[in-house]
Amino acid sequence: MNQKSMNPKNILVTGGAGYIGSHACVELLQAGFRVVVVDNLSNSKTESLSRVRQITGLPLTFYQCDIRDKTALADIFAHEDINTVMHFAGLKAVGESCAKPALYYHNNVYGTLALTEAMSEANVKQLVFSSSATVYGESGCTQYSEHFPLGAINPYGRSKAMIEDILRDLSAADILNQAKAPWKIALLRYFNPIGAHESGLIGEDPNGIPNNLMPYISQVAIGKLAQLSVFGNDYPTPDGTGIRDYIHVVDLVKGHIKAIAALEGGTFESGGCKAYNLGTGQGYSVLEIINAFEKVSGRRINYKIAPRRAGDLAECFANPELALKELGWKAEKNLLDMVADTWNWQTKNPQGYASVEAGCASTEATG
Ligand code: NAD
Ligand code: UD1
């Protein structure tokens, strides 16, 4: 099979039923791509895909499949005319990764190896990978550029760093061997994705008590959780609380569509593997986020100051210039958009997808 004979509009989305993957499916379908989702539903529900169909009015194909199952993947590549893979599937909870490192390395690292082997055998060699700003670790910087040294500080972060290494090595080997159809890989390092689709039909649906700031605040605002703990107010930042680069999930997935276009274009003409930061370049403190949430929701956020959380940086935001220069991508939405869309999703789905899932369980749904 020749890579060029494949329909460039056919995309396989691993982890497509999850938070970011479901938003990517909407953008892909609306941009005219045909979407095939592979997800084992370990952290998602098929309801998200029903909502994707509802938003777009377009069909997508879903396989309930674990990316570590190479035989099943080979079968999917044999049946679907895939050109590019967007790889979101992975486990992402930092605390859980410290308690169960082998699970994280097996799921994330081995899973990506199995995926790339199946891709290679099917001669599908364009990949957009969900990496994370967490690969930068604690270098003492505040604004991160792609060439900065890497140094992840927990098993989740290291699983992402290891995958980046593997993907760089695969690409370098193809260039060394002058492969006819070399790997073309975009490593997208996300800063802090938040928000939801403007319809309020899809959004972040964390299992149990959220670890991350935005879903936590949102559940305090709706009354599901009693109080937010602000982890530290003695950082060397203007108000003492941690500063992060929050990015709207819809902006983030638009960056993925731009990455596909770049893989097809001049920058990657001879193959390659390149990292791009996806962030806004603008940081906000925890207190600024709380204030914005109170303004948008009209609710008071009950919070207390608590000790710092182990492993947290004072300040971390992106230098997003490379993505602008080479992908032609820039985040468009501001903090109030991010908060308003989070609140819209939360109020329309106070129990996430849970309330509707019981009535529409489905393991393999097409169209
Ligand atoms: P998510 O948990 O909502 O989505 C991940 C999806 O992958 C889920 O639907 C899950 O069921 C699926 N999955 C996990 N392991 C699988 C496997 N072995 N086989 C098949 N499917 C599998 O998470 P998300 O927030 O949408 O994150 C998507 C990707 O982006 C992840 O790789 C994550 O590490 C990365 N990322 C997320 C953030 C963030 O803040 N959300 C930040 C940086 C990077
Ligand atoms: C965390 C992960 C990171 C992962 C990212 C997205 C850690 C140490 N880092 O990043 O690896 O890529 O999520 O999934 O877990 N905060 C509070 N109270 C809370 C929650 C958070 O004050 O209940 C503060 C944090 O201290 C931080 C900011 O809010 O200053 C953002 O936290 P969070 O949303 O968890 O993201 P990160 O820590 O940046």
Short mmCIF file of C-alpha atoms and ligand atoms in Angstrom, two decimals:
data_model
loop_
_atom_site.label_atom_id
_atom_site.label_comp_id
_atom_site.label_asym_id
_atom_site.label_seq_id
_atom_site.Cartn_x
_atom_site.Cartn_y
_atom_site.Cartn_z
CA MET A 1 0.00 0.00 0.00
CA ASN A 2 1.34 3.45 -0.87
CA GLN A 3 0.87 6.30 1.63
CA LYS A 4 -0.05 8.71 -1.20
CA SER A 5 -2.96 6.58 -2.41
CA MET A 6 -4.73 7.02 0.91
CA ASN A 7 -7.49 9.56 1.29
CA PRO A 8 -5.87 12.45 3.20
CA LYS A 9 -9.20 13.17 4.80
CA ASN A 10 -9.39 9.84 6.68
CA ILE A 11 -8.28 10.18 10.30
CA LEU A 12 -8.08 7.62 13.07
CA VAL A 13 -8.57 9.22 16.49
CA THR A 14 -7.34 7.15 19.46
CA GLY A 15 -9.01 8.16 22.72
CA GLY A 16 -11.67 9.94 20.67
CA ALA A 17 -14.40 9.41 23.27
CA GLY A 18 -12.43 11.36 25.89
CA TYR A 19 -12.45 15.05 26.79
CA ILE A 20 -10.03 16.42 24.19
CA GLY A 21 -10.59 13.62 21.65
CA SER A 22 -14.35 14.26 21.45
CA HIS A 23 -13.73 17.96 20.77
CA ALA A 24 -11.19 16.95 18.09
CA CYS A 25 -13.83 14.73 16.46
CA VAL A 26 -16.21 17.71 16.18
CA GLU A 27 -13.57 19.93 14.58
CA LEU A 28 -12.40 17.16 12.22
CA LEU A 29 -15.93 16.32 11.06
CA GLN A 30 -16.77 19.99 10.59
CA ALA A 31 -13.57 20.43 8.56
CA GLY A 32 -14.67 17.64 6.21
CA PHE A 33 -12.59 14.75 7.56
CA ARG A 34 -13.89 11.18 7.91
CA VAL A 35 -13.34 10.08 11.50
CA VAL A 36 -12.69 6.61 12.90
CA VAL A 37 -12.48 6.49 16.71
CA VAL A 38 -10.63 3.82 18.69
CA ASP A 39 -11.22 3.93 22.44
CA ASN A 40 -11.33 1.29 25.19
CA LEU A 41 -13.73 3.49 27.24
CA SER A 42 -11.50 3.15 30.33
CA ASN A 43 -12.10 6.84 31.06
CA SER A 44 -15.03 7.78 28.84
CA LYS A 45 -18.50 6.88 27.69
CA THR A 46 -20.02 6.39 24.24
CA GLU A 47 -22.47 9.20 25.05
CA SER A 48 -19.72 11.69 24.17
CA LEU A 49 -19.65 10.28 20.63
CA SER A 50 -23.45 10.44 20.36
CA ARG A 51 -23.13 14.12 21.30
CA VAL A 52 -20.43 14.62 18.65
CA ARG A 53 -22.89 13.26 16.08
CA GLN A 54 -25.61 15.52 17.50
CA ILE A 55 -23.42 18.65 17.22
CA THR A 56 -22.17 17.94 13.72
CA GLY A 57 -25.07 16.01 12.19
CA LEU A 58 -22.36 13.79 10.69
CA PRO A 59 -21.52 10.10 11.10
CA LEU A 60 -18.36 8.68 12.63
CA THR A 61 -17.11 5.13 13.08
CA PHE A 62 -16.34 3.79 16.54
CA TYR A 63 -14.33 0.73 17.56
CA GLN A 64 -14.20 -0.21 21.24
CA CYS A 65 -10.62 -1.36 21.26
CA ASP A 66 -7.49 -1.09 23.39
CA ILE A 67 -4.51 0.37 21.55
CA ARG A 68 -2.35 -2.34 23.16
CA ASP A 69 -4.28 -4.94 21.13
CA LYS A 70 -2.12 -4.98 18.01
CA THR A 71 -4.19 -7.63 16.24
CA ALA A 72 -7.36 -5.60 16.64
CA LEU A 73 -5.54 -2.47 15.47
CA ALA A 74 -4.17 -4.27 12.40
CA ASP A 75 -7.70 -5.32 11.57
CA ILE A 76 -8.94 -1.73 11.83
CA PHE A 77 -6.14 -0.43 9.60
CA ALA A 78 -6.95 -3.21 7.11
CA HIS A 79 -10.62 -2.18 6.97
CA GLU A 80 -10.37 1.60 7.19
CA ASP A 81 -8.45 3.65 4.65
CA ILE A 82 -6.52 5.68 7.26
CA ASN A 83 -4.09 8.44 6.31
CA THR A 84 -3.22 10.07 9.66
CA VAL A 85 -3.59 9.15 13.33
CA MET A 86 -4.40 11.62 16.10
CA HIS A 87 -3.27 9.86 19.24
CA PHE A 88 -5.08 11.00 22.40
CA ALA A 89 -5.47 7.60 24.12
CA GLY A 90 -3.66 7.54 27.43
CA LEU A 91 -3.97 7.68 31.19
CA LYS A 92 -3.39 11.16 32.60
CA ALA A 93 -3.72 11.36 36.41
CA VAL A 94 -0.40 12.36 37.99
CA GLY A 95 -1.24 10.99 41.48
CA GLU A 96 -2.43 7.66 40.10
CA SER A 97 0.72 7.40 37.99
CA CYS A 98 2.85 7.67 41.16
CA ALA A 99 0.82 4.88 42.80
CA LYS A 100 0.65 2.66 39.68
CA PRO A 101 3.66 3.50 37.50
CA ALA A 102 3.70 0.16 35.65
CA LEU A 103 0.09 0.72 34.56
CA TYR A 104 1.03 4.12 33.13
CA TYR A 105 4.12 2.84 31.30
CA HIS A 106 2.19 -0.14 29.94
CA ASN A 107 -0.85 1.82 28.86
CA ASN A 108 0.85 4.94 27.55
CA VAL A 109 4.30 3.80 26.39
CA TYR A 110 3.59 0.20 25.33
CA GLY A 111 0.23 1.33 23.92
CA THR A 112 1.98 3.87 21.69
CA LEU A 113 4.55 1.26 20.60
CA ALA A 114 1.76 -1.14 19.62
CA LEU A 115 0.00 1.67 17.77
CA THR A 116 3.10 2.77 15.84
CA GLU A 117 3.88 -0.86 14.93
CA ALA A 118 0.37 -1.36 13.58
CA MET A 119 0.63 1.97 11.74
CA SER A 120 3.99 1.10 10.26
CA GLU A 121 2.75 -2.29 9.07
CA ALA A 122 -0.22 -0.57 7.42
CA ASN A 123 2.14 2.09 5.97
CA VAL A 124 0.30 4.86 7.83
CA LYS A 125 3.08 7.15 9.00
CA GLN A 126 1.53 10.51 9.87
CA LEU A 127 0.91 11.03 13.56
CA VAL A 128 -0.23 13.88 15.79
CA PHE A 129 0.60 13.02 19.40
CA SER A 130 -0.86 14.44 22.64
CA SER A 131 2.16 15.39 24.66
CA SER A 132 2.19 17.72 27.63
CA ALA A 133 4.00 20.72 29.07
CA THR A 134 4.67 18.40 31.97
CA VAL A 135 7.67 17.02 29.98
CA TYR A 136 9.55 20.27 30.77
CA GLY A 137 9.62 19.56 34.51
CA GLU A 138 11.25 21.91 36.99
CA SER A 139 13.88 23.79 35.02
CA GLY A 140 13.41 27.00 36.97
CA CYS A 141 11.94 28.78 33.93
CA THR A 142 8.49 30.28 33.70
CA GLN A 143 7.95 30.59 29.93
CA TYR A 144 8.77 27.41 28.01
CA SER A 145 10.09 27.14 24.45
CA GLU A 146 10.29 23.82 22.65
CA HIS A 147 14.11 23.62 22.74
CA PHE A 148 14.24 23.89 26.56
CA PRO A 149 15.65 20.88 28.42
CA LEU A 150 13.16 18.18 29.39
CA GLY A 151 12.86 16.73 32.89
CA ALA A 152 9.51 15.22 33.81
CA ILE A 153 9.13 14.66 37.53
CA ASN A 154 6.47 11.93 37.80
CA PRO A 155 5.63 8.66 36.00
CA TYR A 156 2.84 10.26 33.94
CA GLY A 157 5.20 12.98 32.72
CA ARG A 158 7.97 10.47 32.11
CA SER A 159 5.60 8.28 30.07
CA LYS A 160 5.02 11.30 27.79
CA ALA A 161 8.76 12.07 27.62
CA MET A 162 9.54 8.41 26.79
CA ILE A 163 6.93 8.40 24.02
CA GLU A 164 8.43 11.60 22.60
CA ASP A 165 11.86 9.88 22.59
CA ILE A 166 10.49 6.78 20.87
CA LEU A 167 8.74 8.85 18.21
CA ARG A 168 11.85 10.99 17.59
CA ASP A 169 13.92 7.78 17.22
CA LEU A 170 11.44 6.21 14.78
CA SER A 171 11.56 9.33 12.66
CA ALA A 172 15.37 9.65 12.82
CA ALA A 173 15.76 6.00 11.73
CA ASP A 174 13.55 6.59 8.69
CA ILE A 175 15.58 9.63 7.70
CA LEU A 176 18.84 7.70 8.22
CA ASN A 177 17.53 4.82 6.13
CA GLN A 178 16.19 7.21 3.48
CA ALA A 179 12.76 5.59 3.80
CA LYS A 180 10.45 6.25 0.84
CA ALA A 181 7.55 7.19 3.13
CA PRO A 182 9.20 8.47 6.34
CA TRP A 183 7.41 9.15 9.61
CA LYS A 184 5.88 12.62 9.90
CA ILE A 185 5.11 13.36 13.53
CA ALA A 186 3.88 16.42 15.43
CA LEU A 187 4.37 16.27 19.21
CA LEU A 188 1.86 18.74 20.62
CA ARG A 189 2.73 19.85 24.13
CA TYR A 190 -0.48 21.01 25.76
CA PHE A 191 -0.43 23.55 28.56
CA ASN A 192 -3.69 23.53 30.63
CA PRO A 193 -6.71 22.66 28.48
CA ILE A 194 -10.04 23.82 29.94
CA GLY A 195 -13.47 24.83 28.67
CA ALA A 196 -15.96 22.96 26.55
CA HIS A 197 -17.70 23.11 23.19
CA GLU A 198 -19.95 26.19 23.00
CA SER A 199 -23.04 23.94 22.58
CA GLY A 200 -22.56 22.65 26.13
CA LEU A 201 -23.10 19.13 24.76
CA ILE A 202 -19.53 17.87 25.26
CA GLY A 203 -17.03 18.74 27.98
CA GLU A 204 -14.74 17.39 30.66
CA ASP A 205 -16.34 14.61 32.74
CA PRO A 206 -13.80 13.59 35.37
CA ASN A 207 -14.22 10.36 37.33
CA GLY A 208 -14.67 10.98 41.06
CA ILE A 209 -13.16 14.06 42.68
CA PRO A 210 -11.31 16.15 40.08
CA ASN A 211 -7.55 16.70 40.43
CA ASN A 212 -7.43 19.74 38.20
CA LEU A 213 -8.41 23.28 39.10
CA MET A 214 -11.12 24.10 36.56
CA PRO A 215 -13.36 21.02 37.00
CA TYR A 216 -12.91 21.37 40.78
CA ILE A 217 -14.04 25.02 40.82
CA SER A 218 -16.90 24.19 38.52
CA GLN A 219 -18.15 21.44 40.86
CA VAL A 220 -17.88 23.79 43.85
CA ALA A 221 -19.92 26.37 41.94
CA ILE A 222 -22.67 23.84 41.12
CA GLY A 223 -22.73 22.60 44.74
CA LYS A 224 -21.33 19.08 44.15
CA LEU A 225 -18.20 19.88 46.17
CA ALA A 226 -18.18 22.02 49.32
CA GLN A 227 -14.88 23.90 49.13
CA LEU A 228 -11.86 24.43 46.91
CA SER A 229 -8.40 24.18 48.44
CA VAL A 230 -6.04 26.75 46.91
CA PHE A 231 -2.69 24.97 46.96
CA GLY A 232 -0.36 27.64 48.32
CA ASN A 233 -0.48 31.44 48.45
CA ASP A 234 3.21 31.96 49.16
CA TYR A 235 4.62 31.46 45.66
CA PRO A 236 6.76 34.25 44.18
CA THR A 237 3.85 35.42 41.99
CA PRO A 238 1.90 38.73 42.23
CA ASP A 239 -0.90 37.26 44.41
CA GLY A 240 1.09 34.31 45.78
CA THR A 241 -0.93 31.61 43.99
CA GLY A 242 0.24 29.39 41.12
CA ILE A 243 0.15 30.71 37.56
CA ARG A 244 -0.72 28.52 34.55
CA ASP A 245 -1.36 28.90 30.84
CA TYR A 246 -5.02 27.86 30.44
CA ILE A 247 -6.10 27.14 26.88
CA HIS A 248 -9.61 26.62 25.52
CA VAL A 249 -10.06 23.00 24.40
CA VAL A 250 -11.57 24.13 21.08
CA ASP A 251 -8.51 26.30 20.34
CA LEU A 252 -6.36 23.33 21.30
CA VAL A 253 -8.02 20.91 18.88
CA LYS A 254 -7.90 23.51 16.11
CA GLY A 255 -4.12 23.33 16.60
CA HIS A 256 -4.35 19.62 15.76
CA ILE A 257 -6.10 20.32 12.44
CA LYS A 258 -3.34 22.81 11.61
CA ALA A 259 -0.79 20.15 12.54
CA ILE A 260 -2.32 17.71 10.03
CA ALA A 261 -2.02 20.36 7.33
CA ALA A 262 1.62 20.95 8.31
CA LEU A 263 2.39 17.22 8.13
CA GLU A 264 1.09 17.25 4.57
CA GLY A 265 3.13 20.36 3.67
CA GLY A 266 6.65 21.65 3.17
CA THR A 267 7.96 21.62 6.76
CA PHE A 268 7.60 17.83 6.90
CA GLU A 269 8.29 17.13 3.22
CA SER A 270 11.26 14.85 3.97
CA GLY A 271 9.72 13.44 7.15
CA GLY A 272 10.55 14.44 10.72
CA CYS A 273 9.32 14.68 14.27
CA LYS A 274 8.81 18.12 15.81
CA ALA A 275 7.43 19.41 19.08
CA TYR A 276 5.05 22.39 19.30
CA ASN A 277 3.73 24.13 22.39
CA LEU A 278 -0.03 24.62 22.38
CA GLY A 279 -0.73 27.39 24.87
CA THR A 280 -1.84 31.00 24.80
CA GLY A 281 1.40 32.47 26.16
CA GLN A 282 -0.61 34.20 28.89
CA GLY A 283 -0.67 33.01 32.50
CA TYR A 284 -3.43 33.36 35.12
CA SER A 285 -3.21 32.75 38.86
CA VAL A 286 -5.56 30.49 40.84
CA LEU A 287 -7.21 33.57 42.41
CA GLU A 288 -7.70 35.15 38.97
CA ILE A 289 -9.44 31.97 37.82
CA ILE A 290 -11.68 31.97 40.90
CA ASN A 291 -12.58 35.64 40.29
CA ALA A 292 -13.38 34.99 36.63
CA PHE A 293 -15.56 32.02 37.60
CA GLU A 294 -17.48 34.06 40.16
CA LYS A 295 -18.04 36.82 37.60
CA VAL A 296 -19.33 34.46 34.90
CA SER A 297 -21.43 32.15 37.09
CA GLY A 298 -22.73 34.72 39.54
CA ARG A 299 -21.93 32.16 42.28
CA ARG A 300 -19.51 32.57 45.17
CA ILE A 301 -16.68 30.03 45.12
CA ASN A 302 -16.05 28.79 48.63
CA TYR A 303 -12.29 28.34 49.02
CA LYS A 304 -9.58 28.07 51.64
CA ILE A 305 -5.83 28.47 51.42
CA ALA A 306 -4.12 25.09 51.82
CA PRO A 307 -0.47 23.98 51.75
CA ARG A 308 1.35 23.76 48.41
CA ARG A 309 0.76 20.54 46.41
CA ALA A 310 3.91 18.45 45.96
CA GLY A 311 5.35 18.76 42.45
CA ASP A 312 3.61 22.05 41.61
CA LEU A 313 5.53 24.87 39.92
CA ALA A 314 4.99 28.51 40.84
CA GLU A 315 4.52 29.60 37.26
CA CYS A 316 4.38 27.89 33.88
CA PHE A 317 3.30 29.25 30.53
CA ALA A 318 4.04 28.65 26.87
CA ASN A 319 6.06 30.43 24.30
CA PRO A 320 3.59 29.67 21.47
CA GLU A 321 5.59 31.36 18.67
CA LEU A 322 6.73 28.19 16.91
CA ALA A 323 3.17 26.93 16.47
CA LEU A 324 2.25 30.32 14.96
CA LYS A 325 5.24 30.32 12.62
CA GLU A 326 5.12 26.70 11.42
CA LEU A 327 1.51 25.60 11.96
CA GLY A 328 -0.15 28.98 11.41
CA TRP A 329 -1.99 28.45 14.71
CA LYS A 330 -2.78 30.83 17.54
CA ALA A 331 -5.26 30.53 20.41
CA GLU A 332 -8.23 32.87 19.86
CA LYS A 333 -10.39 32.48 22.96
CA ASN A 334 -9.89 34.44 26.18
CA LEU A 335 -10.28 33.48 29.83
CA LEU A 336 -13.92 34.58 30.02
CA ASP A 337 -14.76 32.35 27.01
CA MET A 338 -13.05 29.41 28.73
CA VAL A 339 -14.89 29.97 32.00
CA ALA A 340 -18.27 30.67 30.34
CA ASP A 341 -18.07 27.47 28.26
CA THR A 342 -17.03 25.41 31.31
CA TRP A 343 -19.99 26.78 33.25
CA ASN A 344 -22.39 26.21 30.34
CA TRP A 345 -21.30 22.52 30.15
CA GLN A 346 -21.48 22.11 33.94
CA THR A 347 -24.96 23.60 34.29
CA LYS A 348 -26.36 21.63 31.34
CA ASN A 349 -24.73 18.37 32.56
CA PRO A 350 -24.47 18.55 36.36
CA GLN A 351 -23.69 14.79 36.49
CA GLY A 352 -21.54 14.82 33.34
CA TYR A 353 -22.53 12.08 30.90
CA ALA A 354 -23.58 9.76 33.75
CA SER A 355 -27.27 10.64 33.78
CA VAL A 356 -27.90 9.58 30.19
CA GLU A 357 -25.40 6.74 29.77
CA ALA A 358 -27.51 4.09 31.50
CA GLY A 359 -30.11 4.31 28.77
CA CYS A 360 -27.82 4.20 25.72
CA ALA A 361 -24.87 1.89 26.35
CA SER A 362 -23.30 0.75 23.10
CA THR A 363 -20.05 -1.05 22.41
CA GLU A 364 -19.75 -0.56 18.69
CA ALA A 365 -21.70 2.16 17.01
CA THR A 366 -21.24 3.19 13.41
CA GLY A 367 -22.74 6.11 11.60
P1 NAD B 1 -9.39 11.53 28.69
O1 NAD B 1 -9.10 10.54 29.75
O2 NAD B 1 -10.68 12.27 28.74
O3 NAD B 1 -9.29 10.82 27.25
C1 NAD B 1 -8.39 9.77 27.00
C2 NAD B 1 -9.18 8.68 26.29
O4 NAD B 1 -8.28 7.60 26.00
C3 NAD B 1 -10.30 8.11 27.14
O5 NAD B 1 -11.49 8.10 26.37
C4 NAD B 1 -9.85 6.69 27.47
O6 NAD B 1 -10.94 5.79 27.59
C5 NAD B 1 -8.94 6.38 26.29
N1 NAD B 1 -7.89 5.39 26.56
C6 NAD B 1 -6.99 5.37 27.58
N2 NAD B 1 -6.18 4.31 27.46
C7 NAD B 1 -6.55 3.66 26.34
C8 NAD B 1 -6.09 2.50 25.67
N3 NAD B 1 -5.08 1.76 26.16
N4 NAD B 1 -6.70 2.11 24.53
C9 NAD B 1 -7.73 2.83 24.02
N5 NAD B 1 -8.21 3.93 24.61
C10 NAD B 1 -7.63 4.35 25.75
O7 NAD B 1 -8.16 12.53 28.64
P2 NAD B 1 -8.00 13.89 27.84
O8 NAD B 1 -7.99 14.99 28.82
O9 NAD B 1 -8.94 13.94 26.70
O10 NAD B 1 -6.51 13.72 27.33
C11 NAD B 1 -6.22 13.23 26.03
C12 NAD B 1 -4.70 13.12 25.88
O11 NAD B 1 -4.11 14.39 26.10
C13 NAD B 1 -4.06 12.16 26.91
O12 NAD B 1 -3.04 11.44 26.25
C14 NAD B 1 -3.47 13.10 27.94
O13 NAD B 1 -2.34 12.55 28.57
C15 NAD B 1 -3.08 14.29 27.07
N6 NAD B 1 -3.03 15.55 27.84
C16 NAD B 1 -4.14 15.97 28.52
C17 NAD B 1 -4.10 17.14 29.26
C18 NAD B 1 -5.30 17.61 30.02
O14 NAD B 1 -5.18 18.52 30.83
N7 NAD B 1 -6.50 17.07 29.80
C19 NAD B 1 -2.90 17.88 29.31
C20 NAD B 1 -1.79 17.43 28.60
C21 NAD B 1 -1.88 16.25 27.85
C1 UD1 B 2 -1.63 19.10 36.26
C2 UD1 B 2 -0.54 18.05 36.29
C3 UD1 B 2 0.11 17.99 34.91
C4 UD1 B 2 -0.96 17.71 33.85
C5 UD1 B 2 -2.05 18.77 33.94
C6 UD1 B 2 -3.19 18.52 33.01
C7 UD1 B 2 0.29 17.98 38.60
C8 UD1 B 2 1.43 18.28 39.52
N1 UD1 B 2 0.44 18.40 37.31
O1 UD1 B 2 -1.05 20.34 35.91
O2 UD1 B 2 1.08 16.96 34.88
O3 UD1 B 2 -0.38 17.74 32.55
O4 UD1 B 2 -2.58 18.79 35.28
O5 UD1 B 2 -3.87 17.35 33.34
O6 UD1 B 2 -0.69 17.36 39.00
N2 UD1 B 2 -4.89 24.01 42.13
C9 UD1 B 2 -5.45 24.39 43.34
N3 UD1 B 2 -6.44 23.60 43.87
C10 UD1 B 2 -6.90 22.48 43.23
C11 UD1 B 2 -6.32 22.10 42.00
C12 UD1 B 2 -5.31 22.88 41.50
O7 UD1 B 2 -5.06 25.39 43.92
O8 UD1 B 2 -7.79 21.80 43.78
C13 UD1 B 2 -3.85 24.86 41.55
C14 UD1 B 2 -2.51 24.17 41.33
O9 UD1 B 2 -1.69 24.28 42.46
C15 UD1 B 2 -1.98 24.92 40.12
C16 UD1 B 2 -3.23 25.32 39.33
O10 UD1 B 2 -4.30 25.25 40.27
O11 UD1 B 2 -1.33 26.11 40.51
C17 UD1 B 2 -3.54 24.38 38.17
O12 UD1 B 2 -3.58 23.04 38.66
P1 UD1 B 2 -4.07 21.83 37.72
O13 UD1 B 2 -5.33 22.18 37.07
O14 UD1 B 2 -4.04 20.59 38.56
O15 UD1 B 2 -2.96 21.76 36.59
P2 UD1 B 2 -1.36 21.64 36.71
O16 UD1 B 2 -0.93 21.44 38.11
O17 UD1 B 2 -0.76 22.77 35.96
#
